[in-house]
Amino acid sequence: MISNSEQETATIAADFAKTVNCPSVITLCGDLGAGKSCFARAFLQSLGVKGPITSPTFSLVNLYQSENGVQLAHMDLYRLEDDEQAYQAGIEEILHDSNTISLVEWPERLSWMLPKDILQIKITHQSETSRLIELPESSL
Ligand SMILES: Nc1ncnc2c1ncn2[C@@H]1O[C@H](COP(=O)(O)OP(=O)(O)OP(=O)(O)O)[C@@H](O)[C@H]1O
Ligand SMILES: [Mg+2]
């Protein structure tokens, strides 16, 4: 799909969220500034997260609750230093938790730890305000 604004990306994310079951691990791939956090924020808000949604830049993972009692995990692994740091942050447990939907920015940093079945999203810059958003076939 093509998004021509942050708002369009938010709409695509909210529509995608409706198709996601628990548990799921969703990977968000794309360059710096592609819109991964923008997508994640809208996804979380559409599932009932209120209040500010900040990037887990240094904490690696932020946890929320959906309105249906599902745990929502937002991860940003860009600054991950080593596997030990991921274990310390509880990331392996969260990724395999049966009551959690995880969104993972920069999943390449920890690809070996991801479960086999993941929902992959790829966001590519087309221009300053336009993005190509590739969603898993199962969600279309
Ligand atoms: N169509 C679009 N969809 C999403 N964001 C857009 C779009 N057009 C412009 N932008 C801008 O691109 C930026 C995306 O930032 P965002 O933090 O979501 O990227 P990111 O992929 O998470 O980057 P990082 O790798 O640094 O975490 C924002 O400044 C946003 O306003
Ligand atoms: Mg980001």
XYZ file of N, CA, C and O and ligand atoms in Angstrom:
592
model
N 0.845 -1.173 0.000
C 0.000 0.000 0.000
C 0.889 1.234 0.000
O 1.999 1.203 0.503
N 0.354 2.341 -0.568
C 1.104 3.599 -0.553
C 0.474 4.522 0.490
O -0.745 4.682 0.535
N 1.323 5.106 1.332
C 0.865 6.119 2.281
C 1.475 7.448 1.880
O 2.676 7.529 1.629
N 0.643 8.482 1.850
C 1.147 9.806 1.486
C 1.234 10.770 2.652
O 1.498 11.952 2.463
N 0.984 10.279 3.859
C 1.101 11.141 5.040
C 1.171 10.266 6.287
O 0.837 9.084 6.251
N 1.579 10.894 7.384
C 1.602 10.195 8.663
C 0.204 9.676 8.992
O 0.052 8.573 9.517
N -0.804 10.501 8.698
C -2.183 10.113 8.996
C -2.597 8.884 8.198
O -3.252 7.981 8.728
N -2.188 8.820 6.938
C -2.529 7.641 6.132
C -1.837 6.397 6.670
O -2.416 5.310 6.699
N -0.606 6.557 7.128
C 0.098 5.425 7.733
C -0.637 4.960 8.987
O -0.780 3.756 9.241
N -1.143 5.922 9.766
C -1.877 5.590 10.992
C -3.145 4.802 10.664
O -3.494 3.832 11.355
N -3.819 5.192 9.600
C -5.044 4.487 9.201
C -4.721 3.059 8.758
O -5.422 2.106 9.115
N -3.649 2.912 8.000
C -3.230 1.577 7.541
C -2.890 0.703 8.753
O -3.264 -0.468 8.826
N -2.212 1.295 9.742
C -1.825 0.548 10.943
C -3.050 0.120 11.744
O -3.120 -1.009 12.253
N -4.032 1.022 11.858
C -5.235 0.697 12.633
C -6.045 -0.396 11.931
O -6.587 -1.296 12.580
N -6.120 -0.345 10.599
C -6.829 -1.388 9.846
C -6.103 -2.727 9.985
O -6.731 -3.772 10.161
N -4.785 -2.672 9.918
C -3.995 -3.895 10.076
C -4.212 -4.497 11.471
O -4.358 -5.717 11.617
N -4.280 -3.634 12.486
C -4.431 -4.114 13.876
C -5.689 -4.976 14.027
O -5.694 -5.936 14.801
N -6.717 -4.659 13.272
C -7.975 -5.426 13.359
C -7.797 -6.872 12.905
O -8.606 -7.739 13.238
N -6.776 -7.127 12.112
C -6.578 -8.472 11.559
C -5.634 -9.323 12.408
O -5.408 -10.488 12.099
N -5.062 -8.721 13.459
C -4.019 -9.407 14.220
C -4.600 -10.131 15.432
O -5.342 -9.552 16.217
N -4.271 -11.400 15.553
C -4.704 -12.191 16.712
C -3.598 -12.241 17.755
O -2.440 -11.980 17.466
N -3.973 -12.613 18.963
C -3.001 -12.788 20.049
C -2.759 -14.277 20.250
O -3.735 -15.037 20.323
N -1.528 -14.756 20.388
C -0.286 -13.994 20.337
C 0.174 -13.772 18.898
O -0.144 -14.555 18.017
N 0.939 -12.699 18.700
C 1.582 -12.433 17.411
C 2.859 -11.644 17.646
O 2.943 -10.868 18.598
N 3.808 -11.855 16.757
C 5.004 -11.013 16.723
C 5.029 -10.342 15.352
O 5.017 -11.021 14.322
N 5.030 -9.012 15.360
C 5.011 -8.222 14.131
C 6.364 -7.536 14.001
O 6.784 -6.804 14.908
N 7.057 -7.774 12.904
C 8.339 -7.105 12.703
C 8.139 -5.916 11.771
O 7.412 -5.992 10.784
N 8.789 -4.800 12.124
C 8.702 -3.567 11.333
C 10.087 -3.264 10.775
O 10.993 -2.878 11.519
N 10.262 -3.472 9.461
C 11.553 -3.222 8.827
C 11.487 -1.940 8.013
O 10.452 -1.628 7.413
N 12.582 -1.226 7.966
C 12.650 0.008 7.183
C 13.754 0.884 7.714
O 14.143 0.782 8.872
N 14.233 1.785 6.841
C 15.337 2.679 7.207
C 14.959 3.610 8.349
O 13.793 3.729 8.692
N 15.959 4.315 8.859
C 15.737 5.386 9.838
C 14.718 6.370 9.279
O 14.838 6.804 8.137
N 13.700 6.672 10.065
C 12.716 7.660 9.639
C 11.702 7.141 8.636
O 10.931 7.911 8.056
N 11.666 5.842 8.415
C 10.716 5.279 7.446
C 9.277 5.450 7.931
O 8.359 5.662 7.140
N 9.092 5.323 9.243
C 7.744 5.443 9.797
C 7.343 4.256 10.662
O 6.166 4.053 10.942
N 8.320 3.496 11.113
C 8.038 2.312 11.939
C 7.353 2.713 13.247
O 6.365 2.113 13.665
N 7.900 3.748 13.907
C 7.309 4.189 15.182
C 5.939 4.806 14.966
O 5.036 4.621 15.784
N 5.793 5.520 13.875
C 4.498 6.109 13.527
C 3.461 4.991 13.372
O 2.345 5.065 13.904
N 3.832 3.940 12.669
C 2.948 2.782 12.473
C 2.647 2.127 13.825
O 1.488 1.840 14.144
N 3.679 1.928 14.634
C 3.506 1.253 15.929
C 2.587 2.057 16.852
O 1.705 1.500 17.512
N 2.780 3.365 16.882
C 1.972 4.232 17.747
C 0.485 4.118 17.383
O -0.368 3.926 18.257
N 0.188 4.194 16.105
C -1.206 4.116 15.665
C -1.787 2.729 15.935
O -2.962 2.595 16.300
N -0.974 1.716 15.759
C -1.403 0.340 16.032
C -1.805 0.219 17.507
O -2.877 -0.279 17.831
N -0.949 0.707 18.395
C -1.204 0.606 19.838
C -2.427 1.424 20.233
O -3.289 0.958 21.003
N -2.524 2.636 19.696
C -3.681 3.491 20.024
C -4.977 2.841 19.574
O -5.984 2.885 20.281
N -4.942 2.194 18.429
C -6.184 1.602 17.902
C -6.629 0.421 18.763
O -7.791 0.044 18.733
N -5.702 -0.149 19.516
C -6.066 -1.259 20.409
C -6.363 -0.766 21.823
O -6.492 -1.567 22.753
N -6.437 0.545 21.992
C -6.928 1.090 23.255
C -5.882 1.680 24.180
O -6.208 2.035 25.310
N -4.639 1.787 23.727
C -3.615 2.387 24.584
C -3.848 3.900 24.658
O -3.918 4.573 23.634
N -4.001 4.394 25.884
C -4.208 5.838 26.086
C -2.897 6.445 26.584
O -2.046 5.757 27.108
N -2.783 7.747 26.447
C -1.607 8.431 26.964
C -0.456 8.360 25.985
O -0.585 7.800 24.900
N 0.686 8.932 26.389
C 1.812 9.047 25.466
C 2.434 7.686 25.135
O 2.508 6.811 25.992
N 2.830 7.534 23.891
C 3.546 6.326 23.466
C 4.920 6.789 23.005
O 5.067 7.351 21.917
N 5.909 6.591 23.864
C 7.262 7.042 23.538
C 8.048 5.878 22.952
O 7.716 4.717 23.179
N 9.094 6.191 22.198
C 9.911 5.129 21.611
C 10.763 4.470 22.687
O 11.358 5.156 23.510
N 10.830 3.142 22.691
C 11.660 2.433 23.681
C 13.130 2.451 23.262
O 13.776 1.407 23.175
N 13.628 3.641 23.006
C 14.969 3.792 22.442
C 16.038 3.187 23.346
O 16.907 2.465 22.876
N 15.959 3.469 24.639
C 16.990 2.958 25.553
C 16.499 1.786 26.391
O 17.286 0.914 26.767
N 15.188 1.748 26.674
C 14.642 0.640 27.468
C 14.517 -0.632 26.627
O 14.328 -1.711 27.166
N 14.591 -0.505 25.300
C 14.405 -1.596 24.324
C 12.968 -2.032 24.180
O 12.525 -2.398 23.109
N 12.202 -2.050 25.304
C 10.816 -2.488 25.213
C 9.935 -1.685 26.168
O 10.326 -1.418 27.301
N 8.782 -1.272 25.656
C 7.738 -0.662 26.486
C 6.516 -1.569 26.442
O 6.164 -2.083 25.379
N 5.876 -1.745 27.598
C 4.709 -2.626 27.687
C 3.442 -1.825 27.939
O 3.445 -0.852 28.692
N 2.347 -2.275 27.298
C 1.026 -1.646 27.450
C -0.011 -2.754 27.576
O 0.299 -3.926 27.357
N -1.242 -2.351 27.932
C -2.365 -3.289 27.934
C -3.368 -2.845 26.881
O -3.660 -1.653 26.775
N -3.910 -3.793 26.140
C -4.994 -3.451 25.215
C -6.287 -3.373 26.002
O -6.362 -3.808 27.151
N -7.334 -2.860 25.358
C -8.624 -2.766 26.058
C -9.211 -4.152 26.310
O -10.110 -4.302 27.121
N -8.678 -5.178 25.640
C -9.167 -6.544 25.862
C -8.267 -7.352 26.787
O -8.384 -8.576 26.849
N -7.363 -6.690 27.474
C -6.512 -7.398 28.436
C -5.331 -8.118 27.826
O -4.700 -8.945 28.471
N -5.038 -7.803 26.560
C -3.858 -8.393 25.915
C -2.658 -7.498 26.207
O -2.770 -6.274 26.192
N -1.508 -8.119 26.497
C -0.292 -7.318 26.679
C 0.246 -6.910 25.301
O 0.321 -7.744 24.391
N 0.620 -5.638 25.189
C 1.177 -5.120 23.933
C 2.613 -4.685 24.198
O 2.863 -3.894 25.118
N 3.545 -5.224 23.436
C 4.960 -4.899 23.635
C 5.475 -4.145 22.415
O 5.299 -4.594 21.282
N 6.077 -2.983 22.642
C 6.689 -2.187 21.566
C 8.195 -2.196 21.768
O 8.692 -1.681 22.756
N 8.915 -2.814 20.842
C 10.368 -2.935 20.975
C 11.075 -2.112 19.902
O 10.607 -2.012 18.780
N 12.213 -1.533 20.292
C 13.098 -0.869 19.345
C 14.499 -1.389 19.634
O 15.111 -1.036 20.647
N 15.009 -2.235 18.748
C 16.276 -2.926 19.022
C 17.469 -2.237 18.371
O 18.564 -2.793 18.324
N 17.270 -1.016 17.867
C 18.350 -0.318 17.160
C 19.617 -0.220 18.005
O 20.724 -0.385 17.507
N 19.428 0.059 19.298
C 20.601 0.272 20.147
C 21.006 -0.973 20.937
O 21.826 -0.876 21.857
N 20.428 -2.115 20.581
C 20.779 -3.348 21.291
C 22.273 -3.637 21.140
O 22.799 -3.637 20.028
N 22.937 -3.872 22.277
C 24.381 -4.080 22.221
C 24.765 -5.541 22.068
O 25.670 -5.886 21.330
N 24.092 -6.403 22.814
C 24.403 -7.833 22.716
C 23.212 -8.668 23.198
O 22.235 -8.128 23.710
N 23.305 -9.962 23.018
C 22.204 -10.849 23.383
C 21.883 -10.747 24.870
O 20.723 -10.822 25.277
N 22.919 -10.581 25.675
C 22.746 -10.520 27.125
C 21.781 -9.383 27.502
O 20.911 -9.547 28.361
N 21.940 -8.263 26.847
C 21.080 -7.110 27.115
C 19.618 -7.450 26.784
O 18.697 -7.015 27.478
N 19.409 -8.225 25.748
C 18.048 -8.632 25.377
C 17.453 -9.542 26.444
O 16.283 -9.406 26.821
N 18.247 -10.482 26.937
C 17.771 -11.362 28.016
C 17.413 -10.551 29.249
O 16.381 -10.753 29.872
N 18.298 -9.607 29.594
C 18.090 -8.760 30.782
C 16.769 -7.998 30.696
O 16.087 -7.818 31.694
N 16.428 -7.564 29.503
C 15.205 -6.777 29.306
C 13.968 -7.682 29.213
O 12.857 -7.181 29.065
N 14.184 -8.989 29.266
C 13.056 -9.928 29.248
C 12.466 -10.139 27.865
O 11.337 -10.616 27.711
N 13.241 -9.806 26.836
C 12.689 -9.808 25.482
C 12.321 -11.201 24.979
O 11.282 -11.389 24.332
N 13.125 -12.197 25.321
C 12.816 -13.544 24.823
C 11.477 -14.025 25.384
O 10.639 -14.565 24.658
N 11.294 -13.797 26.673
C 10.040 -14.199 27.323
C 8.841 -13.500 26.683
O 7.814 -14.124 26.413
N 8.993 -12.194 26.470
C 7.882 -11.408 25.912
C 7.539 -11.901 24.504
O 6.371 -12.073 24.156
N 8.580 -12.161 23.696
C 8.349 -12.591 22.306
C 7.608 -13.920 22.233
O 6.953 -14.214 21.237
N 7.735 -14.745 23.269
C 7.111 -16.071 23.249
C 5.934 -16.166 24.215
O 5.429 -17.258 24.460
N 5.488 -15.029 24.748
C 4.377 -15.040 25.701
C 3.053 -15.253 24.963
O 2.810 -14.657 23.915
N 2.195 -16.092 25.547
C 0.947 -16.452 24.850
C -0.124 -15.367 24.954
O -1.153 -15.452 24.295
N 0.097 -14.353 25.813
C -0.900 -13.277 25.931
C -0.345 -11.936 25.444
O -0.746 -10.884 25.929
N 0.595 -11.984 24.505
C 1.247 -10.739 24.076
C 1.248 -10.591 22.554
O 1.494 -11.548 21.832
N 0.977 -9.371 22.105
C 1.226 -8.980 20.718
C 2.454 -8.066 20.750
O 2.448 -7.044 21.441
N 3.500 -8.463 20.054
C 4.743 -7.684 20.043
C 4.928 -6.979 18.705
O 4.675 -7.559 17.648
N 5.394 -5.734 18.778
C 5.794 -4.965 17.595
C 7.283 -4.724 17.725
O 7.729 -4.187 18.737
N 8.059 -5.107 16.718
C 9.510 -5.052 16.853
C 10.134 -4.191 15.760
O 10.120 -4.561 14.577
N 10.685 -3.027 16.160
C 11.475 -2.213 15.227
C 12.909 -2.727 15.249
O 13.427 -3.082 16.282
N 13.558 -2.737 14.106
C 14.928 -3.252 13.939
C 15.037 -4.713 14.376
O 15.946 -5.086 15.139
N 14.149 -5.601 13.882
C 14.185 -7.015 14.267
C 15.445 -7.721 13.789
O 15.816 -8.763 14.336
N 16.120 -7.128 12.775
C 17.349 -7.737 12.246
C 18.383 -7.946 13.354
O 19.221 -8.840 13.263
N 18.308 -7.101 14.384
C 19.312 -7.167 15.458
C 19.186 -8.425 16.308
O 20.076 -8.746 17.098
N 18.040 -9.092 16.196
C 17.784 -10.215 17.095
C 17.002 -11.300 16.355
O 16.157 -11.975 16.934
N 17.291 -11.442 15.064
C 16.446 -12.319 14.236
C 16.434 -13.752 14.757
O 15.417 -14.439 14.655
N 17.542 -14.208 15.327
C 17.607 -15.601 15.799
C 16.646 -15.858 16.959
O 16.259 -17.000 17.205
N 16.254 -14.790 17.676
C 15.405 -14.981 18.857
C 13.903 -14.952 18.507
O 13.067 -15.320 19.307
N 13.598 -14.520 17.301
C 12.187 -14.368 16.925
C 11.538 -15.730 16.725
O 12.185 -16.674 16.276
N 10.242 -15.855 17.057
C 9.551 -17.108 16.789
C 9.481 -17.369 15.275
O 9.753 -16.476 14.470
N 9.109 -18.582 14.911
C 9.095 -18.964 13.495
C 8.012 -18.195 12.731
O 8.228 -17.727 11.624
N 6.842 -18.122 13.345
C 5.727 -17.445 12.671
C 5.687 -15.986 13.080
O 5.365 -15.666 14.219
N 6.027 -15.118 12.139
C 5.957 -13.685 12.423
C 5.187 -13.001 11.300
O 5.067 -13.536 10.196
N 4.660 -11.835 11.612
C 3.997 -11.012 10.605
C 4.988 -9.917 10.219
O 5.379 -9.099 11.061
N 5.415 -9.926 8.960
C 6.456 -8.985 8.545
C 5.869 -7.779 7.817
O 5.118 -7.938 6.872
N 6.293 -6.613 8.278
C 5.884 -5.366 7.625
C 7.142 -4.637 7.174
O 8.131 -4.565 7.931
N 7.107 -4.135 5.963
C 8.270 -3.415 5.436
C 7.821 -2.038 4.969
O 6.841 -1.916 4.223
N 8.514 -1.018 5.442
C 8.177 0.355 5.055
C 9.364 0.959 4.299
O 10.501 0.925 4.780
N 9.091 1.490 3.108
C 10.159 2.026 2.261
C 9.850 3.466 1.878
O 8.726 3.777 1.469
N 10.868 4.329 2.007
C 10.756 5.723 1.549
C 10.496 5.771 0.053
O 11.220 5.150 -0.717
N 9.502 6.522 -0.365
C 9.302 6.788 -1.791
C 9.677 8.244 -2.079
O 10.235 8.562 -3.105
N 9.281 9.128 -1.163
C 9.640 10.546 -1.244
C 9.569 11.065 0.182
O 9.388 10.292 1.109
N 9.654 12.383 0.349
C 9.666 12.934 1.707
C 8.426 12.521 2.502
O 8.520 12.220 3.686
N 7.271 12.490 1.852
C 6.039 12.190 2.585
C 5.339 10.919 2.108
O 4.261 10.599 2.587
N 5.955 10.223 1.184
C 5.299 9.033 0.651
C 6.075 7.769 1.029
O 7.305 7.747 0.978
N 5.334 6.739 1.431
C 5.953 5.479 1.858
C 5.244 4.299 1.212
O 4.011 4.292 1.116
N 6.014 3.283 0.857
C 5.444 2.002 0.450
C 5.366 1.128 1.697
O 6.378 0.919 2.381
N 4.174 0.665 2.018
C 3.999 -0.187 3.203
C 3.571 -1.570 2.733
O 2.482 -1.735 2.173
N 4.452 -2.544 2.943
C 4.148 -3.921 2.539
C 3.675 -4.701 3.752
O 4.389 -4.817 4.752
N 2.443 -5.209 3.653
C 1.821 -5.943 4.756
C 1.811 -7.434 4.434
O 1.845 -7.815 3.263
N 1.714 -8.287 5.462
C 1.620 -9.725 5.183
C 0.329 -10.033 4.423
O -0.700 -9.407 4.662
N 0.409 -10.990 3.514
C -0.743 -11.334 2.685
C -1.957 -11.698 3.524
O -3.090 -11.380 3.172
N -1.706 -12.347 4.656
C -2.813 -12.822 5.506
C -3.661 -11.680 6.057
O -4.770 -11.898 6.512
N -3.151 -10.447 6.012
C -3.890 -9.333 6.604
C -4.649 -8.518 5.555
O -5.318 -7.566 5.886
N -4.509 -8.886 4.274
C -5.125 -8.056 3.224
C -6.564 -8.474 2.940
O -6.986 -9.548 3.278
N 3.665 8.746 4.856
C 4.328 8.822 6.028
N 4.157 7.853 6.961
C 4.843 7.909 8.128
N 5.693 8.884 8.483
C 5.887 9.879 7.592
C 5.215 9.893 6.353
N 5.610 11.000 5.668
C 6.471 11.630 6.445
N 6.655 10.990 7.612
C 7.591 11.413 8.673
O 8.610 10.443 8.750
C 9.032 10.311 10.100
C 8.873 8.869 10.559
O 9.426 8.757 11.819
P 9.400 7.435 12.691
O 9.982 7.803 14.007
O 8.057 6.829 12.662
O 10.408 6.526 11.861
P 11.111 5.170 12.319
O 11.046 4.273 11.131
O 10.529 4.695 13.582
O 12.616 5.637 12.529
P 13.748 5.000 13.510
O 14.430 3.930 12.734
O 14.639 6.164 13.783
O 13.078 4.477 14.745
C 8.193 11.276 10.926
O 8.896 12.466 11.090
C 6.965 11.484 10.048
O 6.357 12.741 10.234
Mg 11.332 4.238 15.443
